Amino acid sequence: MSSSLAKTSRAVGLRLFYGLLSLLFVSFVTFVADEVSPGDAAMARAGEKASPEAIARIRHEMGLDRPWPERYLRFVGNAARGDFGVSYFGTRQPVSEIIQRALPMTAKIAFLAVVLASGIGIFLGTLAAVYQHHFIDKAALSLSTLGVTLPNFVLIPIFQWFFTLKLGILPLSYEAQLKAPEIYYLVLPVIVMSARPTAMLARLTRASMIDVLQQEFIKLAIAKGVPTFRVYTVHALRNALLPVLTAIGSSFGILLTGSFITETAFMVPGLGREAIQAIQKRDTPVILATVLVTGALFILVNLIVDILMPLVDPRIRDSQV
């Protein structure tokens, strides 16, 4: 037991170390990409009609006239202490406050989307496996193919046209001054974000269920007269869900980091929208902080999934001993 614990601790330590290296690499690439792009925050802040002298003065005030390696290393050093600096624009609000305000909204949408995707995806995948080669199977496969292939920037205008303009039952975008419960404004963003993970989970559940249904213990249960519904739900689905649980955890990590387009399109005040607005304004501290935070969340969620899976699946636990 102690040997297994030590092995798990070393694996977690290594994953955290490589995760930290990944974050450093991502922050470096993001900083360099922002640096080599035309223009900078000083030009955006000064405006189009500002003189070169005015832009140079603002650039000096913001510290942008210092060498970029010095500015990057200073950012990394401060970020290691939890200080991401202040925004270049508006009231020069601390970036950590922007993150603290936007992160809960992104986490809420990602959580609701993964719950919706899990419920619908597992249900569709189970139906498709039980009715393999039937019309239901083909319909589920067609829907899941659409869900995988259609990107969110295509789904968003379609859903907005249908649910808002055609049916008039859901709002076009999130409103800061809410006139209805917040969940009402989050329905469409959650549906859009859940489309791809729903399709992936449906296909994975179908494949896993088909594999389990062909195993001997299922045939034995049917031969013993166990009710069909119990065979499918208790014996087959419980075993088929083990690889699906890993995919659900990974989907949650992807949703946390992949909400940029959806949040911006629906004007949801989350991390994705903050990142897009920061990119448009060349607000480097906010860009770097959102990239680092979303990257850290992705690494952390996947690490937690990898730690929990051996507790759920004895086969994985035995293979690690």
XYZ file of C-alpha atoms in Angstrom:
321
model
C 0.000 0.000 0.000
C 2.834 2.388 0.937
C 4.649 1.461 -2.288
C 1.539 2.217 -4.328
C 1.099 5.547 -2.526
C 4.726 6.505 -3.144
C 4.379 5.588 -6.816
C 1.223 7.694 -7.113
C 2.909 10.629 -5.334
C 5.876 10.506 -7.731
C 3.540 10.360 -10.730
C 1.552 13.360 -9.438
C 4.772 15.278 -8.772
C 6.022 14.594 -12.302
C 2.686 15.625 -13.819
C 2.764 18.891 -11.844
C 6.346 19.546 -12.932
C 5.595 18.963 -16.627
C 2.397 20.975 -16.231
C 4.440 23.894 -14.893
C 6.836 23.631 -17.840
C 3.859 23.612 -20.217
C 2.468 26.770 -18.624
C 5.845 28.498 -18.955
C 6.040 27.516 -22.622
C 2.461 28.663 -23.318
C 3.023 31.993 -21.557
C 6.266 32.546 -23.515
C 4.651 31.786 -26.881
C 1.667 34.021 -26.025
C 3.953 36.882 -24.952
C 6.115 36.635 -28.083
C 3.050 36.413 -30.356
C 1.647 39.559 -28.734
C 5.046 41.267 -29.010
C 5.576 40.618 -32.744
C 2.001 41.580 -33.716
C 1.645 45.036 -35.307
C 0.902 47.874 -32.865
C 0.768 47.723 -29.082
C -1.303 48.761 -26.083
C 0.161 52.291 -26.112
C -1.115 52.921 -29.652
C -4.524 51.447 -28.778
C -4.716 53.620 -25.656
C -3.563 56.810 -27.389
C -6.011 56.494 -30.265
C -5.648 56.722 -34.031
C -5.031 60.492 -34.140
C -2.339 60.584 -31.433
C 1.073 62.003 -32.332
C 4.199 59.790 -32.236
C 5.399 61.833 -29.240
C 2.194 61.144 -27.316
C 2.384 57.421 -28.116
C 6.048 57.329 -27.025
C 5.163 59.043 -23.732
C 2.361 56.543 -23.014
C 4.637 53.663 -23.999
C 7.231 54.901 -21.484
C 4.568 55.272 -18.743
C 3.396 51.692 -19.354
C 6.951 50.347 -19.397
C 6.585 49.065 -22.957
C 9.830 50.737 -24.032
C 11.815 48.259 -21.926
C 13.312 45.134 -23.619
C 10.718 42.378 -24.006
C 12.799 39.672 -22.204
C 12.929 41.940 -19.148
C 9.164 42.528 -19.257
C 8.434 38.814 -19.712
C 10.676 37.709 -16.849
C 9.159 40.368 -14.610
C 5.663 39.110 -15.451
C 6.610 35.479 -14.741
C 8.232 36.436 -11.430
C 5.178 38.391 -10.306
C 2.750 35.710 -11.596
C 4.558 33.091 -9.492
C 3.532 35.186 -6.471
C -0.056 35.466 -7.722
C 0.363 39.026 -9.005
C -0.634 39.393 -12.683
C -0.247 43.182 -12.681
C -2.943 45.654 -13.676
C -4.962 46.122 -16.837
C -3.552 48.680 -19.273
C -7.007 50.154 -19.827
C -9.969 51.588 -17.918
C -9.374 52.109 -14.216
C -6.164 49.996 -14.295
C -7.955 47.282 -12.341
C -5.765 44.490 -10.922
C -5.885 41.526 -13.297
C -6.407 39.111 -10.397
C -9.725 40.874 -9.664
C -10.778 40.482 -13.317
C -9.966 36.766 -13.140
C -11.824 36.328 -9.833
C -14.910 38.008 -11.310
C -14.931 36.096 -14.625
C -13.746 32.611 -13.607
C -16.902 31.546 -11.673
C -19.078 32.300 -14.730
C -16.854 30.223 -17.034
C -16.774 27.366 -14.509
C -20.584 27.518 -14.166
C -21.179 27.287 -17.931
C -18.599 24.501 -18.340
C -20.139 22.512 -15.467
C -23.707 22.856 -16.797
C -22.531 21.962 -20.311
C -20.701 18.827 -19.195
C -23.691 17.706 -17.083
C -26.025 18.189 -20.070
C -23.574 16.482 -22.439
C -23.125 13.528 -20.064
C -26.862 12.942 -19.661
C -27.782 13.188 -23.341
C -24.573 11.569 -24.653
C -24.790 8.483 -22.424
C -28.533 8.108 -23.135
C -28.052 8.344 -26.914
C -25.018 6.058 -26.886
C -26.847 3.422 -24.834
C -29.872 3.532 -27.130
C -27.651 3.231 -30.212
C -25.834 0.209 -28.766
C -29.020 -1.579 -27.654
C -30.639 -0.968 -31.058
C -27.456 -1.520 -33.099
C -28.022 -1.249 -36.899
C -31.623 -0.136 -36.207
C -33.040 3.228 -37.309
C -32.430 4.561 -33.777
C -28.738 3.640 -34.038
C -28.380 5.350 -37.413
C -30.193 8.478 -36.172
C -27.973 8.690 -33.076
C -24.828 8.244 -35.184
C -25.968 10.938 -37.631
C -26.665 13.388 -34.805
C -23.321 12.668 -33.155
C -21.521 13.153 -36.477
C -23.151 16.554 -36.844
C -22.214 17.452 -33.282
C -18.570 16.547 -33.838
C -18.166 18.209 -37.240
C -20.098 21.475 -36.771
C -17.973 24.087 -34.948
C -19.528 26.424 -32.383
C -19.273 29.487 -34.643
C -21.641 27.694 -37.040
C -24.020 26.431 -34.341
C -24.337 29.805 -32.594
C -26.150 31.734 -35.386
C -28.315 28.686 -36.152
C -29.457 28.354 -32.535
C -29.896 32.108 -32.143
C -32.087 32.228 -35.269
C -34.190 29.229 -34.233
C -34.664 29.766 -30.476
C -34.627 33.589 -30.432
C -35.850 34.910 -33.775
C -38.091 32.007 -34.867
C -39.535 30.699 -31.568
C -38.817 33.735 -29.377
C -38.350 31.647 -26.238
C -34.704 32.343 -25.368
C -32.680 35.579 -25.195
C -30.188 36.517 -27.887
C -27.456 37.315 -25.373
C -26.616 37.569 -21.673
C -27.804 40.753 -19.948
C -25.845 42.422 -17.152
C -29.071 43.701 -15.562
C -30.935 40.420 -15.392
C -34.699 40.580 -15.844
C -35.109 36.816 -15.352
C -33.198 34.109 -13.429
C -29.614 33.853 -14.670
C -30.093 30.296 -15.913
C -32.537 31.659 -18.523
C -29.692 33.638 -20.154
C -27.292 30.707 -19.967
C -29.474 28.083 -21.682
C -28.297 28.798 -25.233
C -24.564 29.136 -24.364
C -24.746 25.865 -22.421
C -26.518 24.061 -25.293
C -23.941 25.304 -27.815
C -20.985 24.332 -25.633
C -22.433 20.902 -24.867
C -22.960 19.947 -28.539
C -19.487 18.582 -29.274
C -18.951 16.704 -25.940
C -22.472 15.259 -26.251
C -21.603 13.809 -29.651
C -18.240 12.451 -28.474
C -19.719 10.860 -25.344
C -22.564 9.298 -27.371
C -20.115 7.655 -29.788
C -17.833 6.502 -26.961
C -20.750 5.100 -24.920
C -22.090 3.245 -27.968
C -18.724 1.627 -28.724
C -18.119 0.706 -25.090
C -21.646 -0.687 -24.636
C -21.390 -2.831 -27.800
C -18.115 -4.268 -26.508
C -19.593 -5.073 -23.089
C -22.814 -6.566 -24.510
C -20.731 -9.164 -26.396
C -18.995 -10.428 -23.254
C -19.803 -13.769 -21.614
C -21.155 -12.423 -18.318
C -23.875 -10.538 -20.195
C -24.873 -13.654 -22.139
C -24.898 -15.593 -18.857
C -27.136 -12.994 -17.202
C -29.594 -13.179 -20.116
C -29.517 -17.001 -20.022
C -30.336 -16.910 -16.288
C -33.453 -14.883 -17.059
C -32.307 -11.538 -15.652
C -34.758 -8.860 -16.893
C -33.493 -7.158 -20.068
C -33.706 -3.650 -18.602
C -31.591 -4.736 -15.625
C -29.014 -6.390 -17.919
C -28.606 -3.201 -19.933
C -28.619 -0.691 -17.095
C -26.986 -2.517 -14.184
C -24.685 -5.116 -15.765
C -23.729 -3.580 -19.131
C -23.922 0.186 -18.661
C -22.060 0.167 -15.338
C -19.058 -1.530 -16.979
C -19.323 0.466 -20.200
C -19.198 3.784 -18.339
C -15.633 3.434 -17.051
C -13.902 4.819 -20.192
C -16.749 7.336 -20.545
C -15.988 8.787 -17.094
C -12.448 9.616 -18.231
C -13.839 11.349 -21.315
C -16.290 13.341 -19.159
C -13.420 14.655 -17.038
C -11.389 15.589 -20.104
C -14.446 17.269 -21.650
C -14.859 19.447 -18.561
C -11.238 20.565 -18.862
C -11.697 21.361 -22.558
C -14.922 23.292 -21.889
C -13.167 25.409 -19.253
C -10.607 26.489 -21.828
C -12.759 26.502 -24.951
C -15.473 29.017 -24.196
C -13.878 32.027 -25.940
C -16.148 32.133 -29.013
C -19.345 31.147 -27.212
C -18.936 33.644 -24.348
C -18.133 36.447 -26.776
C -21.072 35.647 -29.087
C -23.568 35.579 -26.197
C -21.848 38.424 -24.271
C -21.382 36.199 -21.221
C -18.994 37.871 -18.717
C -16.585 34.952 -18.404
C -12.868 34.330 -18.918
C -13.280 33.691 -22.647
C -14.914 37.044 -23.297
C -12.323 38.831 -21.146
C -9.560 37.182 -23.195
C -11.075 38.180 -26.549
C -11.586 41.798 -25.410
C -8.003 41.897 -24.087
C -6.646 40.604 -27.412
C -8.583 43.290 -29.299
C -7.147 46.020 -27.024
C -3.650 44.467 -26.758
C -4.072 44.310 -22.973
C -1.081 41.995 -22.457
C -1.383 41.365 -18.678
C -5.019 40.218 -19.073
C -4.153 38.080 -22.136
C -1.325 36.301 -20.328
C -3.316 35.827 -17.122
C -6.351 34.300 -18.873
C -4.118 31.967 -20.888
C -2.220 30.880 -17.769
C -5.359 30.388 -15.653
C -7.237 28.400 -18.312
C -4.118 26.321 -19.020
C -3.642 25.598 -15.303
C -7.301 24.587 -14.968
C -7.009 22.199 -17.912
C -3.911 20.550 -16.432
C -5.448 20.364 -12.943
C -8.750 18.830 -14.099
C -6.982 16.147 -16.146
C -4.660 15.381 -13.226
C -7.637 14.934 -10.878
C -9.290 12.608 -13.421
C -6.131 10.503 -13.671
C -5.908 10.267 -9.871
C -9.576 9.322 -9.419
C -9.821 6.751 -12.221
C -7.875 4.003 -10.371
C -10.300 4.439 -7.459
C -13.267 3.928 -9.805
C -11.828 1.167 -12.010
C -10.063 -1.699 -10.150
C -8.426 -2.833 -13.426
C -6.446 0.428 -13.637
C -5.513 0.198 -9.952
C -4.254 -3.366 -10.360
C -2.191 -2.434 -13.431
C -0.402 0.275 -11.431
C 0.642 -2.023 -8.566
